[in-house]
mmCIF file of C-alpha atoms in Angstrom:
data_model
loop_
_atom_site.group_PDB
_atom_site.id
_atom_site.type_symbol
_atom_site.label_atom_id
_atom_site.label_comp_id
_atom_site.label_asym_id
_atom_site.label_seq_id
_atom_site.Cartn_x
_atom_site.Cartn_y
_atom_site.Cartn_z
ATOM 1 C CA UNK A 111 70.783 -126.589 38.947
ATOM 2 C CA UNK A 112 73.399 -129.798 37.960
ATOM 3 C CA UNK A 113 74.749 -131.159 41.031
ATOM 4 C CA UNK A 114 77.311 -133.718 41.455
ATOM 5 C CA UNK A 115 75.567 -137.422 41.036
ATOM 6 C CA UNK A 116 77.729 -140.312 42.826
ATOM 7 C CA UNK A 117 78.710 -143.370 41.171
ATOM 8 C CA UNK A 118 79.641 -146.420 43.059
ATOM 9 C CA UNK A 119 81.603 -144.728 45.724
ATOM 10 C CA UNK A 120 81.370 -145.433 49.543
ATOM 11 C CA UNK A 121 82.426 -144.789 52.888
ATOM 12 C CA UNK A 122 83.770 -147.461 55.022
ATOM 13 C CA UNK A 123 84.142 -147.428 58.977
ATOM 14 C CA UNK A 124 86.078 -150.276 60.006
ATOM 15 C CA UNK A 125 86.227 -151.053 63.889
ATOM 16 C CA UNK A 126 86.837 -147.755 64.937
ATOM 17 C CA UNK A 127 86.942 -146.860 68.672
ATOM 18 C CA UNK A 128 87.416 -143.678 70.732
ATOM 19 C CA UNK A 129 87.456 -142.925 74.384
ATOM 20 C CA UNK A 130 87.688 -140.152 76.643
ATOM 21 C CA UNK A 131 89.721 -141.112 79.618
ATOM 22 C CA UNK A 132 87.507 -144.045 81.079
ATOM 23 C CA UNK A 133 84.608 -143.361 79.011
ATOM 24 C CA UNK A 134 84.400 -145.382 75.978
ATOM 25 C CA UNK A 135 82.291 -143.406 73.142
ATOM 26 C CA UNK A 136 83.002 -145.809 70.339
ATOM 27 C CA UNK A 137 83.636 -149.344 70.646
ATOM 28 C CA UNK A 138 84.672 -151.318 67.581
ATOM 29 C CA UNK A 139 81.975 -149.233 65.314
ATOM 30 C CA UNK A 140 81.743 -150.689 61.798
ATOM 31 C CA UNK A 141 79.517 -149.770 58.972
ATOM 32 C CA UNK A 142 79.191 -148.892 55.279
ATOM 33 C CA UNK A 143 77.679 -145.973 53.278
ATOM 34 C CA UNK A 144 76.685 -147.531 50.160
ATOM 35 C CA UNK A 145 76.313 -145.557 46.763
ATOM 36 C CA UNK A 146 73.139 -143.426 46.837
ATOM 37 C CA UNK A 147 71.878 -144.367 50.432
ATOM 38 C CA UNK A 148 71.476 -142.394 53.579
ATOM 39 C CA UNK A 149 72.678 -144.290 56.640
ATOM 40 C CA UNK A 150 71.025 -143.208 59.711
ATOM 41 C CA UNK A 151 72.669 -143.463 63.238
ATOM 42 C CA UNK A 152 69.713 -143.615 66.025
ATOM 43 C CA UNK A 153 70.594 -143.055 69.579
ATOM 44 C CA UNK A 154 69.963 -140.792 72.634
ATOM 45 C CA UNK A 155 71.830 -137.396 73.274
ATOM 46 C CA UNK A 156 75.273 -137.862 74.653
ATOM 47 C CA UNK A 157 75.848 -141.307 73.234
ATOM 48 C CA UNK A 158 78.731 -140.239 70.682
ATOM 49 C CA UNK A 159 76.952 -139.713 67.614
ATOM 50 C CA UNK A 160 78.520 -136.407 66.572
ATOM 51 C CA UNK A 161 81.971 -137.852 67.798
ATOM 52 C CA UNK A 162 81.398 -140.514 65.203
ATOM 53 C CA UNK A 163 80.719 -137.904 62.475
ATOM 54 C CA UNK A 164 83.767 -136.135 63.279
ATOM 55 C CA UNK A 165 85.851 -139.229 63.443
ATOM 56 C CA UNK A 166 84.896 -140.259 60.009
ATOM 57 C CA UNK A 167 86.050 -137.014 58.244
ATOM 58 C CA UNK A 168 89.338 -136.995 60.704
ATOM 59 C CA UNK A 169 88.213 -133.950 62.943
ATOM 60 C CA UNK A 170 88.378 -136.190 65.899
ATOM 61 C CA UNK A 171 91.122 -138.925 66.056
ATOM 62 C CA UNK A 172 90.147 -142.505 66.585
ATOM 63 C CA UNK A 173 92.113 -144.795 69.132
ATOM 64 C CA UNK A 174 91.817 -147.745 66.970
ATOM 65 C CA UNK A 175 90.166 -148.642 63.348
ATOM 66 C CA UNK A 176 90.085 -147.157 60.223
ATOM 67 C CA UNK A 177 87.947 -145.011 58.026
ATOM 68 C CA UNK A 178 88.056 -145.571 54.043
ATOM 69 C CA UNK A 179 86.671 -142.986 51.732
ATOM 70 C CA UNK A 180 86.465 -143.785 48.243
ATOM 71 C CA UNK A 181 89.298 -146.291 48.986
ATOM 72 C CA UNK A 182 91.476 -143.776 50.655
ATOM 73 C CA UNK A 183 92.188 -144.143 54.431
ATOM 74 C CA UNK A 184 91.646 -141.299 56.653
ATOM 75 C CA UNK A 185 93.981 -142.420 59.340
ATOM 76 C CA UNK A 186 96.814 -143.158 56.778
ATOM 77 C CA UNK A 187 96.453 -139.765 54.743
ATOM 78 C CA UNK A 188 98.460 -136.563 55.231
ATOM 79 C CA UNK A 189 97.106 -133.326 56.003
ATOM 80 C CA UNK A 190 96.647 -132.134 52.030
ATOM 81 C CA UNK A 191 95.051 -135.557 51.377
ATOM 82 C CA UNK A 192 92.695 -135.143 54.350
ATOM 83 C CA UNK A 193 91.794 -131.605 53.041
ATOM 84 C CA UNK A 194 90.873 -133.135 49.484
ATOM 85 C CA UNK A 195 88.849 -135.895 51.159
ATOM 86 C CA UNK A 196 86.835 -133.250 53.253
ATOM 87 C CA UNK A 197 85.936 -131.481 49.927
ATOM 88 C CA UNK A 198 83.711 -134.411 49.139
ATOM 89 C CA UNK A 199 81.617 -134.040 52.118
ATOM 90 C CA UNK A 200 79.240 -131.313 53.084
ATOM 91 C CA UNK A 201 78.584 -131.346 56.795
ATOM 92 C CA UNK A 202 75.284 -129.732 58.258
ATOM 93 C CA UNK A 203 76.060 -128.750 61.902
ATOM 94 C CA UNK A 204 73.333 -129.082 64.549
ATOM 95 C CA UNK A 205 73.740 -125.449 65.685
ATOM 96 C CA UNK A 206 73.992 -124.376 61.816
ATOM 97 C CA UNK A 207 77.305 -122.906 62.463
ATOM 98 C CA UNK A 208 76.060 -119.619 60.564
ATOM 99 C CA UNK A 209 78.275 -116.288 60.827
ATOM 100 C CA UNK A 210 75.996 -113.425 62.356
ATOM 101 C CA UNK A 211 77.767 -110.830 60.487
ATOM 102 C CA UNK A 212 76.966 -112.337 57.131
ATOM 103 C CA UNK A 213 73.978 -112.401 54.999
ATOM 104 C CA UNK A 214 72.599 -115.972 53.467
ATOM 105 C CA UNK A 215 74.396 -115.395 50.366
ATOM 106 C CA UNK A 216 77.820 -114.774 51.948
ATOM 107 C CA UNK A 217 77.400 -117.664 54.323
ATOM 108 C CA UNK A 218 76.274 -120.199 51.610
ATOM 109 C CA UNK A 219 79.432 -118.740 49.310
ATOM 110 C CA UNK A 220 81.917 -118.925 51.819
ATOM 111 C CA UNK A 221 83.181 -122.226 50.784
ATOM 112 C CA UNK A 222 83.360 -121.372 47.277
ATOM 113 C CA UNK A 223 85.328 -118.247 47.941
ATOM 114 C CA UNK A 224 87.618 -119.998 50.137
ATOM 115 C CA UNK A 225 87.897 -123.301 48.130
ATOM 116 C CA UNK A 226 87.228 -122.577 44.346
ATOM 117 C CA UNK A 227 88.319 -120.401 41.835
ATOM 118 C CA UNK A 228 84.800 -119.313 40.638
ATOM 119 C CA UNK A 229 84.133 -115.657 39.764
ATOM 120 C CA UNK A 230 82.009 -113.601 41.777
ATOM 121 C CA UNK A 231 79.127 -113.565 39.189
ATOM 122 C CA UNK A 232 79.485 -117.319 39.148
ATOM 123 C CA UNK A 233 79.326 -117.738 42.905
ATOM 124 C CA UNK A 234 76.338 -115.253 42.955
ATOM 125 C CA UNK A 235 74.588 -117.342 40.293
ATOM 126 C CA UNK A 236 75.288 -120.782 42.140
ATOM 127 C CA UNK A 237 74.358 -119.479 45.477
ATOM 128 C CA UNK A 238 70.800 -118.601 43.927
ATOM 129 C CA UNK A 239 70.338 -121.844 42.157
ATOM 130 C CA UNK A 240 71.462 -123.728 45.694
ATOM 131 C CA UNK A 241 68.623 -121.423 47.470
ATOM 132 C CA UNK A 242 65.987 -122.330 44.978
ATOM 133 C CA UNK A 243 66.937 -126.085 45.546
ATOM 134 C CA UNK A 244 66.435 -125.841 49.469
ATOM 135 C CA UNK A 245 63.463 -123.507 49.161
ATOM 136 C CA UNK A 246 64.680 -120.194 50.094
ATOM 137 C CA UNK A 247 64.706 -118.419 46.657
ATOM 138 C CA UNK A 248 65.245 -114.430 47.227
ATOM 139 C CA UNK A 249 66.445 -114.632 50.760
ATOM 140 C CA UNK A 250 70.082 -113.793 49.904
ATOM 141 C CA UNK A 251 70.243 -110.542 51.570
ATOM 142 C CA UNK A 252 68.653 -111.613 54.808
ATOM 143 C CA UNK A 253 70.937 -112.187 57.818
ATOM 144 C CA UNK A 254 70.739 -115.061 60.355
ATOM 145 C CA UNK A 255 69.124 -113.196 63.107
ATOM 146 C CA UNK A 256 66.036 -112.400 60.970
ATOM 147 C CA UNK A 257 65.641 -116.247 60.097
ATOM 148 C CA UNK A 258 63.730 -118.690 62.128
ATOM 149 C CA UNK A 259 65.472 -121.921 63.189
ATOM 150 C CA UNK A 260 64.392 -124.034 60.324
ATOM 151 C CA UNK A 261 65.480 -121.529 57.917
ATOM 152 C CA UNK A 262 68.801 -121.184 59.478
ATOM 153 C CA UNK A 263 68.903 -125.173 59.075
ATOM 154 C CA UNK A 264 67.805 -124.934 55.380
ATOM 155 C CA UNK A 265 71.020 -122.270 54.942
ATOM 156 C CA UNK A 266 73.288 -124.689 56.436
ATOM 157 C CA UNK A 267 72.211 -127.465 53.798
ATOM 158 C CA UNK A 268 72.550 -124.839 51.194
ATOM 159 C CA UNK A 269 76.080 -123.996 52.259
ATOM 160 C CA UNK A 270 77.048 -127.995 52.582
ATOM 161 C CA UNK A 271 75.998 -128.332 49.066
ATOM 162 C CA UNK A 272 78.036 -125.275 47.785
ATOM 163 C CA UNK A 273 81.212 -127.177 46.744
ATOM 164 C CA UNK A 274 78.829 -129.998 45.177
ATOM 165 C CA UNK A 275 79.949 -132.752 47.293
ATOM 166 C CA UNK A 276 79.572 -136.407 47.039
ATOM 167 C CA UNK A 277 78.461 -136.956 50.402
ATOM 168 C CA UNK A 278 76.049 -135.280 52.880
ATOM 169 C CA UNK A 279 76.406 -135.492 56.709
ATOM 170 C CA UNK A 280 73.753 -134.342 59.053
ATOM 171 C CA UNK A 281 74.243 -133.766 62.698
ATOM 172 C CA UNK A 282 70.691 -133.757 64.191
ATOM 173 C CA UNK A 283 69.015 -132.172 61.340
ATOM 174 C CA UNK A 284 65.234 -131.776 62.953
ATOM 175 C CA UNK A 285 66.024 -130.963 66.580
ATOM 176 C CA UNK A 286 63.960 -128.364 67.889
ATOM 177 C CA UNK A 287 61.938 -127.663 64.832
ATOM 178 C CA UNK A 288 57.985 -127.313 64.486
ATOM 179 C CA UNK A 289 56.409 -130.046 62.671
ATOM 180 C CA UNK A 290 55.859 -128.230 59.478
ATOM 181 C CA UNK A 291 59.721 -127.036 59.432
ATOM 182 C CA UNK A 292 60.674 -130.843 60.235
ATOM 183 C CA UNK A 293 58.615 -132.363 57.391
ATOM 184 C CA UNK A 294 60.022 -129.722 55.282
ATOM 185 C CA UNK A 295 63.700 -130.632 56.281
ATOM 186 C CA UNK A 296 62.941 -134.489 55.939
ATOM 187 C CA UNK A 297 61.474 -134.072 52.604
ATOM 188 C CA UNK A 298 64.932 -132.113 51.291
ATOM 189 C CA UNK A 299 67.139 -134.540 52.734
ATOM 190 C CA UNK A 300 65.141 -137.658 50.988
ATOM 191 C CA UNK A 301 65.159 -135.705 47.808
ATOM 192 C CA UNK A 302 68.705 -134.809 47.747
ATOM 193 C CA UNK A 303 69.530 -138.387 48.048
ATOM 194 C CA UNK A 304 66.822 -139.520 45.448
ATOM 195 C CA UNK A 305 67.082 -136.615 42.756
ATOM 196 C CA UNK A 306 71.075 -136.309 43.130
ATOM 197 C CA UNK A 307 71.802 -139.371 44.418
ATOM 198 C CA UNK A 308 73.784 -138.096 47.509
ATOM 199 C CA UNK A 309 74.983 -140.645 49.860
ATOM 200 C CA UNK A 310 75.371 -139.675 53.501
ATOM 201 C CA UNK A 311 75.221 -140.026 57.160
ATOM 202 C CA UNK A 312 72.579 -138.843 59.505
ATOM 203 C CA UNK A 313 72.924 -138.896 63.151
ATOM 204 C CA UNK A 314 69.458 -138.193 65.278
ATOM 205 C CA UNK A 315 67.801 -139.153 68.334
ATOM 206 C CA UNK A 316 64.168 -138.747 66.756
ATOM 207 C CA UNK A 317 62.765 -141.974 65.937
ATOM 208 C CA UNK A 318 60.476 -140.501 63.397
ATOM 209 C CA UNK A 319 63.136 -138.680 61.602
ATOM 210 C CA UNK A 320 64.960 -141.763 61.283
ATOM 211 C CA UNK A 321 62.139 -143.863 60.029
ATOM 212 C CA UNK A 322 61.244 -141.327 57.589
ATOM 213 C CA UNK A 323 64.679 -140.624 55.789
ATOM 214 C CA UNK A 324 66.788 -143.862 56.514
ATOM 215 C CA UNK A 325 67.818 -146.280 53.902
ATOM 216 C CA UNK A 326 69.721 -148.248 56.506
ATOM 217 C CA UNK A 327 69.207 -147.580 60.209
ATOM 218 C CA UNK A 328 71.796 -148.195 62.975
ATOM 219 C CA UNK A 329 71.352 -148.094 66.780
ATOM 220 C CA UNK A 330 74.551 -146.503 68.612
ATOM 221 C CA UNK A 331 74.430 -147.532 72.302
ATOM 222 C CA UNK A 332 76.935 -147.684 74.999
ATOM 223 C CA UNK A 333 79.566 -147.292 72.310
ATOM 224 C CA UNK A 334 78.413 -150.121 70.450
ATOM 225 C CA UNK A 335 76.480 -150.352 67.000
ATOM 226 C CA UNK A 336 73.890 -152.528 65.506
ATOM 227 C CA UNK A 337 71.726 -152.677 62.433
ATOM 228 C CA UNK A 338 68.113 -152.266 62.966
ATOM 229 C CA UNK A 339 65.356 -153.877 60.778
ATOM 230 C CA UNK A 340 62.473 -152.680 62.655
ATOM 231 C CA UNK A 341 62.831 -149.711 65.129
ATOM 232 C CA UNK A 342 60.863 -150.202 68.205
ATOM 233 C CA UNK A 343 61.492 -151.779 71.458
ATOM 234 C CA UNK A 344 65.054 -151.833 70.801
ATOM 235 C CA UNK A 345 65.318 -148.083 70.878
ATOM 236 C CA UNK A 346 63.830 -147.881 74.189
ATOM 237 C CA UNK A 347 65.388 -150.739 75.748
#
């Protein structure tokens, strides 16, 4: 399947801050997502990693700072412009966010049905090709209740790929998975970056996952972010 291959596009996070009442969640956070690289934000649960992802795509308003996606400011964009920016990003939710009443094909096809002019036949063919990429060929008619947690995560990744985004965001992609499925998810994420040059951001508290998939590693702690050359005592200190 021919997926979109990024070229020279970046995301710039510039000094963004976010607080909830007296709690500072993000404190002047800055980093860049370069072309065809995976940036991993590492940190314990509850440190604001998901808030950071949502802030980048404008789902959570920031108190200060700015996010630039392909040269366009999220904070200075109107509703229609933000909508267009979000089409460039595939989001893999921690809880998968699949619809129990829809089978695998319908879950993966939903973005295409809502946001494209593709025919029913074209959608079915694209869903089948994407499921092959994520390693779930022939699973179109299955429902989420019949899938393991890892398979649900794969379907969630497939849905994120459906609109052929430039960027992929992953929220705790390996949490709660057994070692075999965890390795499978990690290899898929790495292959999507290598084979299709998908830039992206991964947030995780899993040190092993961070080491396996990250081109650039950051630690988010007490609202502040710092790049890590080596992950060791810094993570646990």
